[in-house]
PDB file of C-alpha atoms in Angstrom:
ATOM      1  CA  UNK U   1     -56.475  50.616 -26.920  1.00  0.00           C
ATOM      2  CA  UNK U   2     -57.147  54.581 -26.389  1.00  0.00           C
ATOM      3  CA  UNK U   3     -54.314  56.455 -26.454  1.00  0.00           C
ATOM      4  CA  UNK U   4     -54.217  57.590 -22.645  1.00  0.00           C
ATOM      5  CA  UNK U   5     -53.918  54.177 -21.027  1.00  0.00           C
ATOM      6  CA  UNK U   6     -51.183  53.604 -23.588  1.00  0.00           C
ATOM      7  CA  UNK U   7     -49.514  56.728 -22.582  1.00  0.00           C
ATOM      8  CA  UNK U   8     -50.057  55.685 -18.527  1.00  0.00           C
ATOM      9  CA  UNK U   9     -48.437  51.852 -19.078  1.00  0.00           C
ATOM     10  CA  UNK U  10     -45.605  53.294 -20.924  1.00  0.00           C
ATOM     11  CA  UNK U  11     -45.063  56.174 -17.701  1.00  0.00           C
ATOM     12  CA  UNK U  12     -45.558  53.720 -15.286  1.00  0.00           C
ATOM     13  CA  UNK U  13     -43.040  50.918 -17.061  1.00  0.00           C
ATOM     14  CA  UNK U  14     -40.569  53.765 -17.594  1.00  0.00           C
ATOM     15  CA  UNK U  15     -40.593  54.703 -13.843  1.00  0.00           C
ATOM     16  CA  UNK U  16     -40.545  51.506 -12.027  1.00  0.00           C
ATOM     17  CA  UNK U  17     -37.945  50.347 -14.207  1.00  0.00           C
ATOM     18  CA  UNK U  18     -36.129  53.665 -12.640  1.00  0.00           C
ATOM     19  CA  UNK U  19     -37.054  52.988  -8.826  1.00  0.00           C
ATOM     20  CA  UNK U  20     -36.360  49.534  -9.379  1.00  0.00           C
ATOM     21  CA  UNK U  21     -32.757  49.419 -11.112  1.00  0.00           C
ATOM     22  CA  UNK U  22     -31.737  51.918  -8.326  1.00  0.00           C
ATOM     23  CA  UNK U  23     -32.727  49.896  -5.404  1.00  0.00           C
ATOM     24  CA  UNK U  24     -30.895  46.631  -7.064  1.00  0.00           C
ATOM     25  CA  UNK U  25     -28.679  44.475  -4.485  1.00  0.00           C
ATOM     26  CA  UNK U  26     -25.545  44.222  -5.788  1.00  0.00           C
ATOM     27  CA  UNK U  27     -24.051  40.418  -6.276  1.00  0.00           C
ATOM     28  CA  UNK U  28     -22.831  38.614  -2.785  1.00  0.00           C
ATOM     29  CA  UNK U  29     -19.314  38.663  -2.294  1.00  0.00           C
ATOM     30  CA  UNK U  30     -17.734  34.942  -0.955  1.00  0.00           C
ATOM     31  CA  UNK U  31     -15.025  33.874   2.116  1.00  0.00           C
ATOM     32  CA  UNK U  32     -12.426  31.899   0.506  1.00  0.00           C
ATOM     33  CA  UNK U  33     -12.743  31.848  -2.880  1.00  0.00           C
ATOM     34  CA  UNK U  34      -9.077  29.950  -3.367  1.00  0.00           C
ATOM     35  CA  UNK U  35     -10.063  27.152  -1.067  1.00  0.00           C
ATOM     36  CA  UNK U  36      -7.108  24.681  -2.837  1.00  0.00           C
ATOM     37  CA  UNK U  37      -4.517  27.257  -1.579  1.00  0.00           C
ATOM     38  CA  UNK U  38      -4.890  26.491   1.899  1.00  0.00           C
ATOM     39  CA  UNK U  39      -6.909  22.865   2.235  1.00  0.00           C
ATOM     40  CA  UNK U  40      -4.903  20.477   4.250  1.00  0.00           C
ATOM     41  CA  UNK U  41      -2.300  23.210   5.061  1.00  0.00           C
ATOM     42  CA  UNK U  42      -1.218  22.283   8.846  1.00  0.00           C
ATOM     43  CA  UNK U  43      -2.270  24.792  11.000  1.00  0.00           C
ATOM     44  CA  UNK U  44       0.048  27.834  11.914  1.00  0.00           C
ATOM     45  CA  UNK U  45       0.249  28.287  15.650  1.00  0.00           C
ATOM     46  CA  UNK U  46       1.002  32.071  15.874  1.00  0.00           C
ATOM     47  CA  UNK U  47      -1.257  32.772  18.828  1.00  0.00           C
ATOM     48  CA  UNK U  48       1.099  34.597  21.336  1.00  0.00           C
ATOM     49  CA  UNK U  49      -0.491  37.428  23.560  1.00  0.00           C
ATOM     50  CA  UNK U  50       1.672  39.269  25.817  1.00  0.00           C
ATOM     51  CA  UNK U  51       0.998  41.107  29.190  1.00  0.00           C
ATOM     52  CA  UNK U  52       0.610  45.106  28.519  1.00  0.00           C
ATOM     53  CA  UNK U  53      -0.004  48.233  29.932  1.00  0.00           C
ATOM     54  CA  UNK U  54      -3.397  48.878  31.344  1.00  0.00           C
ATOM     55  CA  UNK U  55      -3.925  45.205  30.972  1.00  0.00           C
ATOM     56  CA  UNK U  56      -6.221  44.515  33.752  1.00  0.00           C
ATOM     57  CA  UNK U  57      -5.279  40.667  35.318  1.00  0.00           C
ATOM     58  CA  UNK U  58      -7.141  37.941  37.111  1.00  0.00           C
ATOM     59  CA  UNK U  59      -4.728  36.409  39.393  1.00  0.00           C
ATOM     60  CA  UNK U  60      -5.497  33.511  41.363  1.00  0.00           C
ATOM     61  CA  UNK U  61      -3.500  31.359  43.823  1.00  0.00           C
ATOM     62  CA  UNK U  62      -4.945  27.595  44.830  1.00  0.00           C
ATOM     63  CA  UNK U  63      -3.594  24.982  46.924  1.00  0.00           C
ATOM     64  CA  UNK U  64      -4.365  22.026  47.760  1.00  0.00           C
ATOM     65  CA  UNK U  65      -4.729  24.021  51.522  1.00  0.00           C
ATOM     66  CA  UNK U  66      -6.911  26.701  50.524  1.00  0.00           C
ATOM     67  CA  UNK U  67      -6.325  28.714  53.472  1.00  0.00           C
ATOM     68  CA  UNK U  68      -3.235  29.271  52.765  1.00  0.00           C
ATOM     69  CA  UNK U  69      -3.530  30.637  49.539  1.00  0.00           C
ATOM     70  CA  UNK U  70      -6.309  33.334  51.199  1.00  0.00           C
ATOM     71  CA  UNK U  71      -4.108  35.896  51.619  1.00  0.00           C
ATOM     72  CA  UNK U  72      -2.347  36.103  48.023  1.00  0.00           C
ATOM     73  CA  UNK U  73      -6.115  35.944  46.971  1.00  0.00           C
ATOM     74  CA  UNK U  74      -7.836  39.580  45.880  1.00  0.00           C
ATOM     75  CA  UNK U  75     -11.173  38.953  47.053  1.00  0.00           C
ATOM     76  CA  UNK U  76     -13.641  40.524  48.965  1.00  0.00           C
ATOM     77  CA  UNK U  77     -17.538  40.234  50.256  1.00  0.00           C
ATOM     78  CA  UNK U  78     -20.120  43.099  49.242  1.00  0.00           C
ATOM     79  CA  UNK U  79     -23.312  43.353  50.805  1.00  0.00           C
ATOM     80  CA  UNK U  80     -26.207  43.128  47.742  1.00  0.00           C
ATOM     81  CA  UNK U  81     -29.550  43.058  49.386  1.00  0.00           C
ATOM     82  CA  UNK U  82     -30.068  40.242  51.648  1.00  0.00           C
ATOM     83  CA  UNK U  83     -27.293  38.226  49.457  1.00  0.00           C
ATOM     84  CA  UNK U  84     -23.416  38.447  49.872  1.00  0.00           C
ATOM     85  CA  UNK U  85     -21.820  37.980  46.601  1.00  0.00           C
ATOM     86  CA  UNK U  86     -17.889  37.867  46.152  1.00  0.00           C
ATOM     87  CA  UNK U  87     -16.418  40.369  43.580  1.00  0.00           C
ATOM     88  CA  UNK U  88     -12.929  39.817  41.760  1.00  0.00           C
ATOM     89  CA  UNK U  89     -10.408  42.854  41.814  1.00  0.00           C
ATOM     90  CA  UNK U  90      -8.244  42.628  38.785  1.00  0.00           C
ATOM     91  CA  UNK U  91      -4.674  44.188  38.870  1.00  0.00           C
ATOM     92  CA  UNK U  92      -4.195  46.962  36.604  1.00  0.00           C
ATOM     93  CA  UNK U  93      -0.951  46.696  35.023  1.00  0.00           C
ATOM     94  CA  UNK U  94       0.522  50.518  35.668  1.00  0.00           C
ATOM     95  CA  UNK U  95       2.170  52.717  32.890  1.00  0.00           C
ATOM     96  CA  UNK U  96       6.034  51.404  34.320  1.00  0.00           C
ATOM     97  CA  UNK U  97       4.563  47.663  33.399  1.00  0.00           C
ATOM     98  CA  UNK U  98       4.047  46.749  37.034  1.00  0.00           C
ATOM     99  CA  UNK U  99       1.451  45.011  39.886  1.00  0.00           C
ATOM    100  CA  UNK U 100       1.631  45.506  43.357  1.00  0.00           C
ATOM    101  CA  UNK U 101       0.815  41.556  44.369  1.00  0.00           C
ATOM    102  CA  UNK U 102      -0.224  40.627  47.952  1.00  0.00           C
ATOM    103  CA  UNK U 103       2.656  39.818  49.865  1.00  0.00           C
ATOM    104  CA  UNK U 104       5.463  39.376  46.892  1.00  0.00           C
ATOM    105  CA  UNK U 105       5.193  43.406  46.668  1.00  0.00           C
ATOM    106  CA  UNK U 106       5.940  44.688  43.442  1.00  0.00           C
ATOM    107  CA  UNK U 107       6.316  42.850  40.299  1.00  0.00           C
ATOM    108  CA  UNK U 108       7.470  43.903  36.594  1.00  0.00           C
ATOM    109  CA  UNK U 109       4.828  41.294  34.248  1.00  0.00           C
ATOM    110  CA  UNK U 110       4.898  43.815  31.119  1.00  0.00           C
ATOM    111  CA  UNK U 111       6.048  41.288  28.044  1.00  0.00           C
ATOM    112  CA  UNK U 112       5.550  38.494  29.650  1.00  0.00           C
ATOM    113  CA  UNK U 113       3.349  35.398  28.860  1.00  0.00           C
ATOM    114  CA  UNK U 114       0.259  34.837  31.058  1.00  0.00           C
ATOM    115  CA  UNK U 115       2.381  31.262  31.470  1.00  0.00           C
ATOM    116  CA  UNK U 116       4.909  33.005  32.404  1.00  0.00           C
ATOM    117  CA  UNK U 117       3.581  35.026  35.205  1.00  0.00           C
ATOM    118  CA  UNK U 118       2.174  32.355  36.768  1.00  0.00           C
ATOM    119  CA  UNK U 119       5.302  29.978  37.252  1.00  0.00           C
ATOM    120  CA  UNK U 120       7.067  32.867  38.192  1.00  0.00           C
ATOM    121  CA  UNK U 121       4.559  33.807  40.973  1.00  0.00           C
ATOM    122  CA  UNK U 122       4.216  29.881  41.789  1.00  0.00           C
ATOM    123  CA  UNK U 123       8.172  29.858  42.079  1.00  0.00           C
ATOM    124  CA  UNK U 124       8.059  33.119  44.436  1.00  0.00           C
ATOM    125  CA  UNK U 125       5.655  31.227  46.611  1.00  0.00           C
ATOM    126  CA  UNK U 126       7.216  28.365  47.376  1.00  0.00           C
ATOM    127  CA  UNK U 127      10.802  29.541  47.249  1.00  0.00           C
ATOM    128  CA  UNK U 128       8.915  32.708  50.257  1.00  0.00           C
ATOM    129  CA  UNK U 129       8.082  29.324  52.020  1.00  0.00           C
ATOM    130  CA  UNK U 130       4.333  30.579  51.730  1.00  0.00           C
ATOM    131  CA  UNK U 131       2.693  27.294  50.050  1.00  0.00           C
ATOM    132  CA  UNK U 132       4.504  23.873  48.782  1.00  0.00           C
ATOM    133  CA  UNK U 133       2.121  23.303  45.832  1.00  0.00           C
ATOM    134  CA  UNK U 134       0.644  27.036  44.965  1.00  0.00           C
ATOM    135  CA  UNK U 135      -1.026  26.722  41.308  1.00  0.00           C
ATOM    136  CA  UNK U 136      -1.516  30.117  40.176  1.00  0.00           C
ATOM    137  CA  UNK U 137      -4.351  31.136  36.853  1.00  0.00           C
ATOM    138  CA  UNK U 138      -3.937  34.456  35.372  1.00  0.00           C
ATOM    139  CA  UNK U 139      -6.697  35.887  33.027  1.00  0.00           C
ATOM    140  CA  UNK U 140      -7.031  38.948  31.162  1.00  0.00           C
ATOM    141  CA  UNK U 141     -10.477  41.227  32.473  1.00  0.00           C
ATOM    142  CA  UNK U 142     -10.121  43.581  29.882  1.00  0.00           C
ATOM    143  CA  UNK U 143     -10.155  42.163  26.849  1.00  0.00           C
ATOM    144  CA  UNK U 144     -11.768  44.129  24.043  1.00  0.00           C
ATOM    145  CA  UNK U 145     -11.828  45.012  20.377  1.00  0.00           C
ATOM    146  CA  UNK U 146     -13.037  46.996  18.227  1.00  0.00           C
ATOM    147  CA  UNK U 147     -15.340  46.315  15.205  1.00  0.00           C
ATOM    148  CA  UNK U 148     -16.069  49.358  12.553  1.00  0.00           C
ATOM    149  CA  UNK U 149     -17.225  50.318   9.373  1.00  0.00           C
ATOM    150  CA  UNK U 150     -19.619  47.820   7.150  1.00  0.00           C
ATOM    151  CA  UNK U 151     -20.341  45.497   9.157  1.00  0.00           C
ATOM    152  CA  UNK U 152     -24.259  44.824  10.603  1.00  0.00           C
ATOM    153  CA  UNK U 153     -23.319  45.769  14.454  1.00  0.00           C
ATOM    154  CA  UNK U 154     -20.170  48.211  15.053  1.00  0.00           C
ATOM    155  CA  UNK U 155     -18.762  48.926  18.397  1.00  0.00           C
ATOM    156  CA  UNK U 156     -16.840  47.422  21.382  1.00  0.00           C
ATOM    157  CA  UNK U 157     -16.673  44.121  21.728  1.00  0.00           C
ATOM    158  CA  UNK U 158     -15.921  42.318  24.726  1.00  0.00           C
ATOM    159  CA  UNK U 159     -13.739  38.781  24.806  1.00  0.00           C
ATOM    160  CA  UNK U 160     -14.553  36.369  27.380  1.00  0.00           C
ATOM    161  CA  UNK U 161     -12.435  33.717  25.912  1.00  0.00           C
ATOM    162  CA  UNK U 162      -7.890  33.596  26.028  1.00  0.00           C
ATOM    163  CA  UNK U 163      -7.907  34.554  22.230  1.00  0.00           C
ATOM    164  CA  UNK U 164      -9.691  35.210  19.292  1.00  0.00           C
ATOM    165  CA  UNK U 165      -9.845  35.222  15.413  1.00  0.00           C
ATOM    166  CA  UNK U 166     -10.536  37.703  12.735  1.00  0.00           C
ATOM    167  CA  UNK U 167     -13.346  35.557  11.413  1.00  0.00           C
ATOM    168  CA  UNK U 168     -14.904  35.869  15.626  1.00  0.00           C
ATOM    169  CA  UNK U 169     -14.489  39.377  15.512  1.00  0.00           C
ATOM    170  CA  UNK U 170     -16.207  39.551  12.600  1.00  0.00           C
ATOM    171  CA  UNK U 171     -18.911  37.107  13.906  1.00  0.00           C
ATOM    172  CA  UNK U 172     -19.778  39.201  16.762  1.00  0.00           C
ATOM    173  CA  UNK U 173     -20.209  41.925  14.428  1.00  0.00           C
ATOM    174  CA  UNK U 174     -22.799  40.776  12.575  1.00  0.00           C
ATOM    175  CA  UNK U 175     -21.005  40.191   9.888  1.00  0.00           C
ATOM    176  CA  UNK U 176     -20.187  42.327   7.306  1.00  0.00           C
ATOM    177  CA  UNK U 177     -22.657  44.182   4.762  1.00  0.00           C
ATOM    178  CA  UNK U 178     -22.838  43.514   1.040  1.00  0.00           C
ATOM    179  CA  UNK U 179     -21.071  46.773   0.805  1.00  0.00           C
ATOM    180  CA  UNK U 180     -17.782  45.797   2.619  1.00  0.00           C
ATOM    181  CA  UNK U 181     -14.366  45.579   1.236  1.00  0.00           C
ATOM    182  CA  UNK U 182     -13.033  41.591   2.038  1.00  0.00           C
ATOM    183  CA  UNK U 183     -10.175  42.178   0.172  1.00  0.00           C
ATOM    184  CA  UNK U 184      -9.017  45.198   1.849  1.00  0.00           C
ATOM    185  CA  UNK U 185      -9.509  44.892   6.079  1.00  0.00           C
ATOM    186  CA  UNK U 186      -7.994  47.132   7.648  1.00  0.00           C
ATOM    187  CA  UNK U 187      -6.249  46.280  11.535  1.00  0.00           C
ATOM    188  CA  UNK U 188      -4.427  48.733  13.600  1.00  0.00           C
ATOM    189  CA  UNK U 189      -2.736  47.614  16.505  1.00  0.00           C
ATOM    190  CA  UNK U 190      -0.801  49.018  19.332  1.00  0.00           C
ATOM    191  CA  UNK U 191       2.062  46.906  20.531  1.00  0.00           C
ATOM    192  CA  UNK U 192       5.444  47.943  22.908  1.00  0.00           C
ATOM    193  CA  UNK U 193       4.454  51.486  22.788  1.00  0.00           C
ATOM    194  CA  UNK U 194       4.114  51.416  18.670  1.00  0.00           C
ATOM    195  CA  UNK U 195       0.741  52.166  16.635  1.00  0.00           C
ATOM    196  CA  UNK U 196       0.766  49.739  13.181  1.00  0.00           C
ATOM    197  CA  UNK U 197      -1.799  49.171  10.688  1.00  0.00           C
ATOM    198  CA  UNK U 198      -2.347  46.215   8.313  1.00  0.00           C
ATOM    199  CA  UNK U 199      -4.695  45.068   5.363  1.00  0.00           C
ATOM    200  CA  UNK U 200      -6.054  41.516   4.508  1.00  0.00           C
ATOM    201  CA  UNK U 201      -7.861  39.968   2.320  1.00  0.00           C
ATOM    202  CA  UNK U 202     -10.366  37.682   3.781  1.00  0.00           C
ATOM    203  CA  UNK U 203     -11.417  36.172   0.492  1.00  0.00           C
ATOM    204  CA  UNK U 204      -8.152  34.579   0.206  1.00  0.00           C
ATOM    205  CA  UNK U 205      -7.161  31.253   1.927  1.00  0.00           C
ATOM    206  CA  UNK U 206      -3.890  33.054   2.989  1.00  0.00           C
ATOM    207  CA  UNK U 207      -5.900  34.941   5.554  1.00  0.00           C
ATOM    208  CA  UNK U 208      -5.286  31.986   7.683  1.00  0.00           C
ATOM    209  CA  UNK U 209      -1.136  32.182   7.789  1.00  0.00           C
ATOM    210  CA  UNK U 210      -1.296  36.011   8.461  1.00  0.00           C
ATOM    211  CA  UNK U 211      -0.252  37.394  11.925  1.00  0.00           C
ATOM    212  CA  UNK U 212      -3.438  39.289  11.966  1.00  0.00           C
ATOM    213  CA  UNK U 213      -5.602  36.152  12.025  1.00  0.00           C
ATOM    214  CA  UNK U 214      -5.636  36.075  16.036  1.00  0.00           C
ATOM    215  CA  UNK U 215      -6.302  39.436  17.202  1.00  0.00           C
ATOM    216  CA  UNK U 216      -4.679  40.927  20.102  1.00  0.00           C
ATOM    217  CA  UNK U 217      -6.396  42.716  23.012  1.00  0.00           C
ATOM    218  CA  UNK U 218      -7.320  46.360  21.768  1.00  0.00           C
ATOM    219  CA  UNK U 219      -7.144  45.814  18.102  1.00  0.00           C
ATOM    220  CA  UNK U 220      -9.580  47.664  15.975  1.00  0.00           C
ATOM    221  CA  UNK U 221     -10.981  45.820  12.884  1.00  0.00           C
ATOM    222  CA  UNK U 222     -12.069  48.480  10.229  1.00  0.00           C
ATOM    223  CA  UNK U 223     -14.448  47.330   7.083  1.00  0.00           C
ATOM    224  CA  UNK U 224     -13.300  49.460   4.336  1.00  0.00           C
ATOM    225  CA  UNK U 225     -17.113  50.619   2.046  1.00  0.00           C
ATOM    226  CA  UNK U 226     -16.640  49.481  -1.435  1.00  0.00           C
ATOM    227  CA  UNK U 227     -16.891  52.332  -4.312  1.00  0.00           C
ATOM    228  CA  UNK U 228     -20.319  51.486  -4.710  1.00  0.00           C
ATOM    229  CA  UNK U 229     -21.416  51.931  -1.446  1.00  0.00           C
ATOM    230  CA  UNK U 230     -19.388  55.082  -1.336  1.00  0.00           C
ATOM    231  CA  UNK U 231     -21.186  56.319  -4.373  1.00  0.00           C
ATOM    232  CA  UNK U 232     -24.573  55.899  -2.968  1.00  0.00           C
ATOM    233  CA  UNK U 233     -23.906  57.347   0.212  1.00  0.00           C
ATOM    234  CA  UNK U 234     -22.503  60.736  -1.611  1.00  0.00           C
ATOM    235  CA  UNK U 235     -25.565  59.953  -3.907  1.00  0.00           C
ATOM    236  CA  UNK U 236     -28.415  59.358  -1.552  1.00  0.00           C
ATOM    237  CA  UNK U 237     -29.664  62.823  -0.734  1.00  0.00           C
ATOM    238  CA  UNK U 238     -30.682  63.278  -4.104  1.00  0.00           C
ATOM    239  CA  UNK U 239     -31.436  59.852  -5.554  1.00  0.00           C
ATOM    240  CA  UNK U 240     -34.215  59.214  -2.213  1.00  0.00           C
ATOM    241  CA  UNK U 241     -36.169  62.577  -3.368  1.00  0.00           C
ATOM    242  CA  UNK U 242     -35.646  61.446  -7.332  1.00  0.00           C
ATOM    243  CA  UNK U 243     -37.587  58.061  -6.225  1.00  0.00           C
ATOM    244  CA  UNK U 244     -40.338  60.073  -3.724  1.00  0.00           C
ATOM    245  CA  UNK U 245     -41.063  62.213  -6.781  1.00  0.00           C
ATOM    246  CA  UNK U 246     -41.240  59.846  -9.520  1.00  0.00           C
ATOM    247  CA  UNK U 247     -43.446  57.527  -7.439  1.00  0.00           C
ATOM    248  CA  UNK U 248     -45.633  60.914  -7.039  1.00  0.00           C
ATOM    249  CA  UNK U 249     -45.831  61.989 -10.499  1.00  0.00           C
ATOM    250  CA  UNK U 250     -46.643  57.868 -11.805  1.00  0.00           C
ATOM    251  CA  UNK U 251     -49.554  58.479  -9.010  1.00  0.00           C
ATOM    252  CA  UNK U 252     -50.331  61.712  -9.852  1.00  0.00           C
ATOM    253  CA  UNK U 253     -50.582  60.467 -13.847  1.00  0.00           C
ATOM    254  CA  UNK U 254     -52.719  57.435 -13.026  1.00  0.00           C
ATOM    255  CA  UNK U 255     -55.382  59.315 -10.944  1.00  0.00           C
ATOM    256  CA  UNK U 256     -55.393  62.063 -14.113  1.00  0.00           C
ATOM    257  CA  UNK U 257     -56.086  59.462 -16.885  1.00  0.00           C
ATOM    258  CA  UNK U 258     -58.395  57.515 -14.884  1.00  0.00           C
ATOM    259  CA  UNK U 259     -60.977  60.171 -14.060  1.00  0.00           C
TER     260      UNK U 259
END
């Protein structure tokens, strides 16, 4: 074999083993890796969300007369084209913890129960003399969370649903990268005027007794990088133009000792 084409397979082997080793996926991380530790545990109900400031509320009031229940109802027509469509005010929970509800005035709902709310606006009904069999639904508008770090789609995300898991949140996202941190999640909630933060570890069963496995309204969910994703983002600036320029010079080589 002449000498140059022995020189050019030896370059070339060299520097796609380089590009290649660089560019290697690292090994997939698993959910639940202790799945004996929490099999046929019963299931913890620790889902409890409370009213809140700037909590914006769906409040509705049905009866089995529905005119009477019209004017505890916050709804109004708007004019969209040649179609009139009914839009749904929400009541914005103000920064005392307070509505202004038709008819029953002001009300203090901060810290209570959606549940709650509505049998005590049902019992304010009936005992005004207003409606004998009011039913009353209240919904949060506003719910939201917030989904960073490695996972495939950060941002906002909006709840249409009473409540929610980690494991949604996470869903919505995308789910996280390759590069995330399971073990180390980080959740920072506000709750009665007070700004906490908390780690778990999704890869352990135990995720599933923690009081951060329903999220509240507002949380943020950050995805912690692991070190090797940290490393390659310090690293990438100079590793991308290593790669550019040993894919070059192999080309560069190959079109010398082939002429």
């Amino acid at each position: 074999m002449p000498i140059k084409y022995y020189f050019m397979r030896n370059v070339a082997f060299a520097l796609l083993v380089l590009v290649f080793s660089s560019c290697s996926t690292p090994k997939n991380m698993v959910y639940f890796s202790d799945t004996e530790s929490f099999m046929g545990r019963e299931i913890a109900n620790s889902y409890i969300n409370t009213i809140q400031k700037d909590d914006l509320l769906s409040i509705t009031v049905e009866s089995k007369t529905p005119e009477l229940a019209v004017p505890f109802n916050q709804i109004v027509a708007t004019a969209n084209s040649a179609s009139l469509k009914n839009r749904e005010y929400g009541y914005l929970v103000n920064s005392e913890g307070n509505i202004v509800f038709p008819i029953l005035g002001r009300m203090k709902v901060e810290g209570l129960k959606y549940s709650e709310l509505s049998s005590i606006i049902e019992q304010r009904i009936m005992d005004g003399g207003y409606i004998n069999d009011p039913t009353v639904n209240v919904r949060l508008l506003n719910y939201k969370i917030a989904v960073l770090g490695e996972v495939k789609t950060p941002g906002v995300k909006t709840i249409e649903s009473e409540r929610i898991t980690l494991f949604d949140a996470l869903s919505l996202a995308g789910d996280l990268t390759i590069y995330g941190k399971r073990e180390n999640i980080s959740i920072i909630r506000e709750e009665n005027g007070v700004r906490e933060l908390a780690r778990v570890d999704i890869s352990s069963g135990d995720i599933f007794t923690s009081p951060y496995y329903y999220l509240h309204p507002n949380d943020i969910v950050y995805v912690e990088p692991n070190k090797k994703q940290q490393r390659q983002s310090t690293s990438n600036q100079y590793l991308l133009p290593s790669i550019l320029s040993g894919t070059s010079l192999l080309v560069t080589i190959i079109t010398l000792l082939t002429r």
